[in-house]
């Protein structure tokens, strides 16, 4: 089985040498190789080997041999509850785009001010897949799930403090949503959400 | 310090003899003595001693020497997300009324169908204190908190399964609400919510 | 927004009277109304009102006004690791079929005997969406995720004992899968998995 | 709905640029804009833009366009168990005052030395709302709750070590208080406590 | 090493045959053999073999060859917060007395009504060892610890609901007490508390 | 009530200014004032004010106006399982000695090499109170508890990794000991153990 | 790959029909087919089909076509801390014997009375593999691990109460053992321990 | 009892002086003394005393008086799921070799790409003992367990993020494996796995 998407290497937990070794193995032969969870330090090292490598700072993703091309007209909408969730959302955006998807953003529409979300109802209902990125109590996933008839991918973030327990509260909240049609990924896993959205979107 | 409310005995975890003993101590001298978490079996026993005792089945509360009297014109609004949360909501309603408050109900307005809640916006905004009773992911507390400028008391319920962990998810969600002005009580603690609402409401 | 699927009532945590009331509200006007988590006792009650109501014992689902009709040629494949996971898988199967999907089963192909799974590789790769139902350590989701390029919905089950913690281990395992393209739902939530699969499948 | 209080931005988890952007949006038009959980580093940046911005070091709050004005004669009393809880208490004090409330302090009256608390019984009973800030085992909330007939807002702090689990013990203790009339907020959430106290206090 | 106290068998988790076998081994040769956590059913069986065996119902303890004799004039004071804690307290009382200690009781003096406790200050200060039995938030241990200069043994009970987690909250609370001089035993472990108190008390 | 021991201030979580303030309040009037959990940095500051202050590095305790005097001939024996537990043990030793007790040490006698412990059986049985300090699985408390007839105070330490969870495993182990006569204190709480041992030891 | 041991079916979580179906599939062709976690009710059903089926009550195992034959002279020693652990130990014993191993028992030698264990040191040191079955704090595994140079398999049991958390404490204790050479299996998993011991024992 | 393996000192949690002291005690008299969890800083210190000491960087092990000698022809195969697990695997490899075993490596064969594992089936089946090192969801242990008839030792690693909880997910997954014949050690405990494998391997 050939994967229907570019190769990806997760940098977190690997030494600079290990990362470089893996990218070397993959980097020469393919387009849009992604290095996720890459610090700027990792990027500096990689840039020496691949001077055209591009770094998406907020998303913490390096793309080697970037090729921007939309292969699919259906939209993935990436939504955040707050400003602090944007870094995770951007991991999803950059990944989904690198996989050839059309992506739209709707940021900072958390449920504490419901009007901002309701004002964008059309945008919500035009998307083919929705990725909801939220920390704290993660209520946004339930509310969005109730407003659309399309698959919702919920990404809990580690945004919050105290009993947030590093994103656990948002995760539990999303798993127990009173709206159905929601699939959940690991805390802060923007990459995984994008990958699942891509699989859904590329369904013929 | 004299308490500004009727006496209450929590029946859960006490033997029939213990409950009877405590009520006997209090029952003869005061109005609206409450026995909370009382099974029908407890009620049958108490009725023998106090034939006028009244049993609120859903709320699982017995009232001895009931005296219906509203001492305060400000409204406490009790809201539930779903049908299964009603038993906890009724514990709050019956308690708050027995303490002399005016209580209103708004049931089954969970966020999976936001229109039901928005349709009742006026009701929400006319209340002096709001008690939000919700299980599963408890998102209703955050949404209500964002719609009103009055104190919200959030009551997580044990409604749900799996990672709901007997109400823990709803509790954590409420504690991490992105809306402020919310105080949380223990899981299924309708009584505690009513007592706090009563203290707030009776502020001169 | 009109939902693109039949109405559903979750029976767990509701009294017989509450369930009956809700079904009455919905049951007369629509096809394929589902009552999930319904015990046989609930079914006996409902059958009195709706004699044509059908009971799926393993799935614990009642269908009122059942109408069997496939609206969508893309297949949802429901897979289980073991025999004990079948009750949850059947909740997914019955739901997905009632929503108009074509569903296929592949049961008892857990990773302790990998050959059973590999033997069915073609079946895995022909599905449009895959639902993997597994308890214990839930490793099947990761293995299936690595074998296909289609969205995988992982349903942890409460099958197991000791440190399984009622399905928590399988859930955590699925959330941390080294394969990507996996969305997770709550423990034992066959219904939620089917609903998400339906949303994915009905993507034009 | 217009909020009945100044705007607030939570700095934790946001980049300096994000914080500056949000304050710019709000800062020019309103009085008493609060930036909470602000480090001194954030303050130095903001001061460049708003030279009159004031920094409350212990509370870690910046106030832009500060205007000191008591709009409400009812007192909010902020109590701490120990010296280490003061930083959280000050977050509550500065917030509540910025919202126009009259605030009083009673610090270091933990239950290990009960006489200090009992000595201040009058002060306790003159307050309209009480905020109890305590770490370790958080017993002070229960004791205060038993001594007054006014609403008590309990703020668990992360003060302690070992099985304190970053404030979890104090939180659980407060949620399970044998005194009623207590609402709980997230660990270290002095701001949330002040906001709820403000809503209660501003009840007409 | 000869133990300085009678033999004890814990009945919980053992079959009737196993319990009988163990008691037979010990019962004929010694005084005051204790069978703890014994249901009435176990007692009925044992009584057939040892007709003089005595059953303490609340404590759920059987004593074989009971011999009442105080070997030590120093008092162990057993205190409870509520009525529901009495069964655990009685396990401690019956054990400590069977071990030859002088025991005194002070029940239902929880911190929600501090006056009941303060009223008994003399009793508290005359004891040589204090056992504090409390569920819910377990605050009583801290308060008692602050009032006396003698060793306090804290016994958390499983009394409570929701986030009480079967006594975990009381346990954590007691372990994090701001008063020092407190040793904690397992949840509901009245026996263990009595045994430790006995060791302390029998210090020459 | 006058405390029967010197004053103690816990430095952890307090600012240098706060610590200095508290010590100033106490330091001039009393002997053996303890500042626990004091870093070398705190000590340097205190030494400026009280040049005779003594610093116990491993114990992380500062003593102001130290006065070495044994007021009690009964021995407290402090035992550790491993080398890494010594810092916690020393907190207990220094505290207990400052409170006027006679203290003996028995270090590095963990159960992986039982002979080291058994070799010291006499020492174990001559002590009046035993403090067992152990991390990892904390089995030493159970073994010691089974070998002596005197009160055992168990101090779990945060020594270990992985599922040790910062000492939680040792704590749970000690609370569930199959030996009785054991009281447990918070993780790494050498001070609390010493304080309890002192109360026990000073029993007339 | 042919398994080197008889087939096994886990009955827990399966319906009577499912169990019967699986055994039928396996039962006719092989010796020593095991049905584990089988209640007496399951046994009664199976006996109708296979009248020679044998039921080991304590172990809760049914053996179909039992054939007693020792294929391996090396001994597996199964040890328990207490009487309540025997049911789990017997699951291991019956399984290991059915797999063709020579098994020896050493029951009730928990660390509260170390002499019983030390008395059997020879037996411990003659075994090729040791299975240690213990609940409560599970300290026996560490002690045995320190006394022998052979592989130790630790089986935590759910024996205990309160903070035992259904065997979690014993499990954590065993995973953090200060003795090395210990492998741990799931709580109450006597079968898994026996299977691992069998694999070790059958090493040529 | 003489240990059948070289002495080992765990450096984590010990001061440089403590480590040096222990090694001095052991180092002069024996071969292959191991210092595990040793940082490069520790190594620099030790090298001054023992200039021939060797440092295994990835494994973080120092060996004093190294002597390479295979005492046993049976192979221990060490397998990892990913690149980030290698540091733990190397702790196992270096330890097992120092104990005289023949060790083979099979790295980066996680279940997301099953072909890599299946391609090495012969290698798997030729080993006498297998150590499986995996983070994230730890599914590799189950898959390997199903493919071989030899003992499998599972080592969960702390590789992962979010709900991985520092390796807890992998641990739980391994404990609940649907394959039998698996023993589990603590998170990241490569040393413990090697020690157990050594005990198994040295069985005569
Ligand atoms: N940011 C990320 N979060 C979670 N999983 C990731 C991430 N980036 C990559 N992965 C997954 O990790 C795999 C690569 O892992 P590795 O072989 O360790 O680099 C990819 O195929 C993805 O499935
Ligand atoms: N349903 C309830 N949930 C929680 N707390 C309650 C409940 N009912 C009564 N209480 C509290 O428990 C106290 C009585 O406890 P007790 O003395 O055990 O009957 C009352 O004063 C209330 O504060
Ligand atoms: N190292 C310590 N660990 C735990 N509790 C301590 C410690 N040192 C002091 N304490 C307790 O904390 C109290 C002083 O707390 P504080 O008023 O915050 O300084 C003392 O009376 C002791 O009960
Ligand atoms: N890396 C390691 N992980 C876990 N346990 C270890 C490790 N290294 C050594 N040990 C164990 O710790 C013991 C030594 O502990 P200590 O006396 O504290 O040095 C050894 O006998 C081993 O059983
Ligand atoms: Mg939807
Ligand atoms: Mg609001
Ligand atoms: Mg895939
Ligand atoms: Mg009160
Ligand atoms: Mg005291
Ligand atoms: Mg003892
Ligand atoms: Mg050993
Ligand atoms: Mg196998």
Tab-separated table of C-alpha atoms in Angstrom, chain D residues 110-114 118 136-137 139 142-143 145-147 160-165 168-169 172-179, chain E residues 110-114 118 136-137 139 142-143 145-147 160-165 168-169 172-179:
chain	number	residue	atom	x	y	z
D	110	UNK	CA	-5.861	29.247	58.309
D	111	UNK	CA	-7.476	26.592	60.479
D	112	UNK	CA	-4.233	25.383	62.079
D	113	UNK	CA	-4.686	28.392	64.379
D	114	UNK	CA	-8.436	28.785	64.662
D	118	UNK	CA	-12.669	33.454	65.343
D	136	UNK	CA	-3.071	22.522	51.055
D	137	UNK	CA	-6.282	20.892	52.319
D	139	UNK	CA	-10.372	23.391	55.059
D	142	UNK	CA	-15.752	24.765	55.126
D	143	UNK	CA	-15.074	26.546	58.370
D	145	UNK	CA	-19.025	28.528	55.269
D	146	UNK	CA	-20.236	27.301	58.639
D	147	UNK	CA	-19.790	30.712	60.265
D	160	UNK	CA	1.375	22.671	48.792
D	161	UNK	CA	3.378	19.688	47.642
D	162	UNK	CA	3.204	15.927	47.159
D	163	UNK	CA	-0.393	14.745	47.188
D	164	UNK	CA	-1.576	18.314	46.927
D	165	UNK	CA	-1.308	17.673	43.185
D	168	UNK	CA	-6.389	19.383	43.286
D	169	UNK	CA	-6.709	18.432	46.943
D	172	UNK	CA	-11.831	18.484	45.900
D	173	UNK	CA	-12.038	19.483	49.526
D	174	UNK	CA	-13.993	22.616	48.667
D	175	UNK	CA	-16.377	20.775	46.341
D	176	UNK	CA	-17.137	18.288	49.115
D	177	UNK	CA	-17.560	20.817	51.863
D	178	UNK	CA	-19.910	19.824	54.669
D	179	UNK	CA	-20.996	23.469	54.788
E	110	UNK	CA	-18.112	18.438	62.090
E	111	UNK	CA	-16.810	21.863	61.125
E	112	UNK	CA	-20.065	23.065	59.511
E	113	UNK	CA	-21.101	23.792	63.118
E	114	UNK	CA	-17.862	24.692	64.846
E	118	UNK	CA	-15.289	24.148	70.626
E	136	UNK	CA	-16.675	14.541	52.706
E	137	UNK	CA	-13.810	17.089	52.844
E	139	UNK	CA	-11.586	19.236	57.409
E	142	UNK	CA	-7.007	19.870	60.494
E	143	UNK	CA	-9.133	21.749	62.966
E	145	UNK	CA	-4.906	19.016	64.931
E	146	UNK	CA	-4.694	22.760	65.504
E	147	UNK	CA	-6.408	22.554	68.895
E	160	UNK	CA	-19.970	11.518	50.483
E	161	UNK	CA	-20.730	11.393	46.780
E	162	UNK	CA	-19.547	12.698	43.418
E	163	UNK	CA	-16.040	14.078	43.647
E	164	UNK	CA	-15.666	12.503	47.051
E	165	UNK	CA	-14.478	9.480	45.065
E	168	UNK	CA	-10.268	9.939	48.334
E	169	UNK	CA	-11.025	13.608	48.933
E	172	UNK	CA	-6.008	13.816	50.379
E	173	UNK	CA	-7.281	16.553	52.614
E	174	UNK	CA	-5.911	14.846	55.703
E	175	UNK	CA	-2.523	14.166	54.090
E	176	UNK	CA	-2.221	17.845	53.196
E	177	UNK	CA	-3.347	19.197	56.524
E	178	UNK	CA	-1.945	22.587	57.491
E	179	UNK	CA	-1.800	21.300	61.068
